[in-house]
CSV table of C-alpha atoms in Angstrom, one decimal:
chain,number,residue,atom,x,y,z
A,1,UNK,CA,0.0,0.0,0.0
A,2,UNK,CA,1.2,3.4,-1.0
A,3,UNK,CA,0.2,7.2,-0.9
A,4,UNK,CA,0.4,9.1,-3.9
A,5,UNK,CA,0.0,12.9,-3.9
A,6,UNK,CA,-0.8,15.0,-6.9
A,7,UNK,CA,-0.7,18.7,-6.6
A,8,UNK,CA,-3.4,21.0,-8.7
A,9,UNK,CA,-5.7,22.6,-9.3
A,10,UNK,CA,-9.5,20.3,-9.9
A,11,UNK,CA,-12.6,22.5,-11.1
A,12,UNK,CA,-15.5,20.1,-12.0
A,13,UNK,CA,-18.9,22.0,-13.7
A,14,UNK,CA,-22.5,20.0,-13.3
A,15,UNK,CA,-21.9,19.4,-16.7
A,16,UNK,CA,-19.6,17.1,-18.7
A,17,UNK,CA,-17.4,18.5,-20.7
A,18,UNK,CA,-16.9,16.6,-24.3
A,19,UNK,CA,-12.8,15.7,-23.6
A,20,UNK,CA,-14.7,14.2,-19.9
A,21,UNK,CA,-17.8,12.8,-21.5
A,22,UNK,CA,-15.5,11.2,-24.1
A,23,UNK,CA,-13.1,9.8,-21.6
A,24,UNK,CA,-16.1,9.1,-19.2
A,25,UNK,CA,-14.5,10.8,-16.5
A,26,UNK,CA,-16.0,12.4,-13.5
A,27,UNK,CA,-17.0,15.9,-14.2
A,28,UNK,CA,-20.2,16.8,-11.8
A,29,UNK,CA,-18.9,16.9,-8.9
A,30,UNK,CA,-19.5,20.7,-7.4
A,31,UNK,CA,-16.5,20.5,-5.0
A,32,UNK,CA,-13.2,22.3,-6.3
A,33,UNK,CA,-10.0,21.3,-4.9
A,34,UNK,CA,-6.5,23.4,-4.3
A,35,UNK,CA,-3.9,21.3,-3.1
A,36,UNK,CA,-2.9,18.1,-3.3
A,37,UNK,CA,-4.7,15.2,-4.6
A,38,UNK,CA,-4.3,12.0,-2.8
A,39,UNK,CA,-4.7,9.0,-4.3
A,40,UNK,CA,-4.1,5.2,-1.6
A,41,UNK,CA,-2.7,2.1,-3.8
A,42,UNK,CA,-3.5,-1.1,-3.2
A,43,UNK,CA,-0.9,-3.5,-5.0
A,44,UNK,CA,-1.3,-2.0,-8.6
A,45,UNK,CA,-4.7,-0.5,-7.7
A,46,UNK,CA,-5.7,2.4,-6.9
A,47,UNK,CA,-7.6,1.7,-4.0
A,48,UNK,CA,-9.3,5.2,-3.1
A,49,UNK,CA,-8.6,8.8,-4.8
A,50,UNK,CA,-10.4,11.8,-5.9
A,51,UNK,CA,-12.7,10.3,-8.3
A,52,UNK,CA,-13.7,7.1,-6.0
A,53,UNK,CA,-14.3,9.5,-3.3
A,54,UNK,CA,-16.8,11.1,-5.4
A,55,UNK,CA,-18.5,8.5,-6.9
A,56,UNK,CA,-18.9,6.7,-3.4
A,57,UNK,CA,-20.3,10.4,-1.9
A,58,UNK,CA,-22.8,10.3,-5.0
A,59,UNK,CA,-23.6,6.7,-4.3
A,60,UNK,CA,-24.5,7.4,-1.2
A,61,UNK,CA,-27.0,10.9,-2.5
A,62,UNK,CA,-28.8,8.7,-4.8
A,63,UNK,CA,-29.2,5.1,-3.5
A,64,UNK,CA,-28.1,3.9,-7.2
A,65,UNK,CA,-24.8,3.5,-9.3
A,66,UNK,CA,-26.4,4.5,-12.7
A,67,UNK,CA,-27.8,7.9,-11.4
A,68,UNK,CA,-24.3,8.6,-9.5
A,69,UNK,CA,-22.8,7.6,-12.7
A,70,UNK,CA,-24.9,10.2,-14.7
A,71,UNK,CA,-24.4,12.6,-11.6
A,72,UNK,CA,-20.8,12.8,-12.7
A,73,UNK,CA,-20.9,12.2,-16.4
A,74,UNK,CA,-19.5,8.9,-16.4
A,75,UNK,CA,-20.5,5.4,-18.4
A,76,UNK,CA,-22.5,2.9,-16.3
A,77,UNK,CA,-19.5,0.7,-16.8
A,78,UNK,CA,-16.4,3.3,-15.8
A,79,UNK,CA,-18.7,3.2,-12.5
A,80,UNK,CA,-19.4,-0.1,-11.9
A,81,UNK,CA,-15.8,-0.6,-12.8
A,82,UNK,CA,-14.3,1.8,-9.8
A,83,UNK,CA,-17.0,0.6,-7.3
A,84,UNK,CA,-15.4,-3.4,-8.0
A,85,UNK,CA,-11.6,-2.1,-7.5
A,86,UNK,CA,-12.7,-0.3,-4.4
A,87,UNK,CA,-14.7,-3.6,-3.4
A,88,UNK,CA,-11.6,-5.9,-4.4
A,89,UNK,CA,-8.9,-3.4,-2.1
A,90,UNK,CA,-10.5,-3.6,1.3
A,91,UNK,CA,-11.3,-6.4,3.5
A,92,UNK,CA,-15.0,-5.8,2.8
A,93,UNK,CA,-17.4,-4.5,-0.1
A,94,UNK,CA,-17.9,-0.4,0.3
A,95,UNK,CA,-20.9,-0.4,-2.1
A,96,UNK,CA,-23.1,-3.2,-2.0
A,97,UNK,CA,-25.6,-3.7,-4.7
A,98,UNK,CA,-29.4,-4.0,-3.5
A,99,UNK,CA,-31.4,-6.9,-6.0
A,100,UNK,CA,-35.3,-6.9,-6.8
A,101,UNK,CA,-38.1,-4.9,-5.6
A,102,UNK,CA,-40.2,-2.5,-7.0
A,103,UNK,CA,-38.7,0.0,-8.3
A,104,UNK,CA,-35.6,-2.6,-9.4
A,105,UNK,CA,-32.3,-2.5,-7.0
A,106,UNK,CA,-30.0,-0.2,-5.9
A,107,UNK,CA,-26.8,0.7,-4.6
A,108,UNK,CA,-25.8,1.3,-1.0
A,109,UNK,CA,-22.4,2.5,0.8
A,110,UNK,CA,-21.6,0.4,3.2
A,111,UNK,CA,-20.6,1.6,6.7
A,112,UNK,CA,-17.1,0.3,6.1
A,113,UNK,CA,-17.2,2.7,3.0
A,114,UNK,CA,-18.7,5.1,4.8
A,115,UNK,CA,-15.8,5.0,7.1
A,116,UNK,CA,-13.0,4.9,4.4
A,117,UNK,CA,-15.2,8.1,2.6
A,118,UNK,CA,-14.7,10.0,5.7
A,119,UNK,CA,-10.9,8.9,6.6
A,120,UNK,CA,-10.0,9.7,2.5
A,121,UNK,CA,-11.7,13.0,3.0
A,122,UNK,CA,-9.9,13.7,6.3
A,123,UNK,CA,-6.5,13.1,4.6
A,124,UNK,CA,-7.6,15.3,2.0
A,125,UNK,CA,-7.9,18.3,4.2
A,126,UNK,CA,-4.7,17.4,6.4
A,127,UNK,CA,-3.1,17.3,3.0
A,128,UNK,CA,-4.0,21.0,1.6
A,129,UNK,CA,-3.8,22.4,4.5
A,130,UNK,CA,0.0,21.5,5.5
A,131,UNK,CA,1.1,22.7,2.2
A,132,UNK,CA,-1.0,25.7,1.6
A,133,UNK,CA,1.3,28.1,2.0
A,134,UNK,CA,4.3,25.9,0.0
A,135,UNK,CA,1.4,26.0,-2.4
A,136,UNK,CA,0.6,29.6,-2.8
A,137,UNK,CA,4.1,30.3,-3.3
A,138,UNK,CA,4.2,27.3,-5.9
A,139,UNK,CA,1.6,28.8,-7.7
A,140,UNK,CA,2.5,31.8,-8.4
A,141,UNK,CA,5.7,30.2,-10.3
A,142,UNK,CA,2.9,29.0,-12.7
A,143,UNK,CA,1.0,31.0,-15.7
């Protein structure tokens, strides 16, 4: 297991962008980040980061991983396929998957994800705050 920084600038609109939509990347999410990004391996995984953060946080909005996947402008699949990594890297599911019903299934974040959500999000803030300053000064290197 490994942490991996990244330090940027992230804006993100309620809308995809075409480059985003194309990709299928997450661009809906209204929280803008300066600092660093931090991003937890597992093995070759990357077991929680940025974009995992926000799909488990939209998960958890809408009860479903097909409406947090449109949420944030992202396939179906790109989704499902970040929930299953984040599933696979910790010693229990964070989203589980809800059969039948009604109104069809759903999704739910687990407590454990829950948990891991609010830790990632902790680290998050630690992060940009111990360089902020560093930052500033970085940034105004930059164009």
């Amino acid at each position: 297991m490994g942490i991996h920084t990244q330090t940027g600038k992230r804006t993100r609109s309620r809308t995809p962008s075409a480059k985003g939509a194309a990709k299928g990347t997450a661009t809906a999410s209204a929280r803008r980040i300066d600092g660093p990004q931090i991003r937890i391996m597992f093995r070759k995984a990357i077991a929680m980061g940025p974009g995992k953060a926000d799909l488990l946080r939209a998960i958890g909005t809408t009860g479903s991983i097909s409406a947090a996947a449109r949420e944030l402008g992202m396939s179906y699949r790109r989704a499902w396929l970040l929930v299953d990594t984040m599933n696979q890297c910790f010693k229990s599911p964070l989203v589980e998957t809800l059969t039948g019903g009604q109104h069809g299934g759903g999704a739910r974040v687990t407590e454990l994800g829950q948990d891991v959500l609010r830790r990632y999000l902790d680290m998050e803030a630690k992060a940009a705050e111990s360089v902020k300053d560093e930052l500033a000064q970085f940034t105004r290197l930059m164009g």
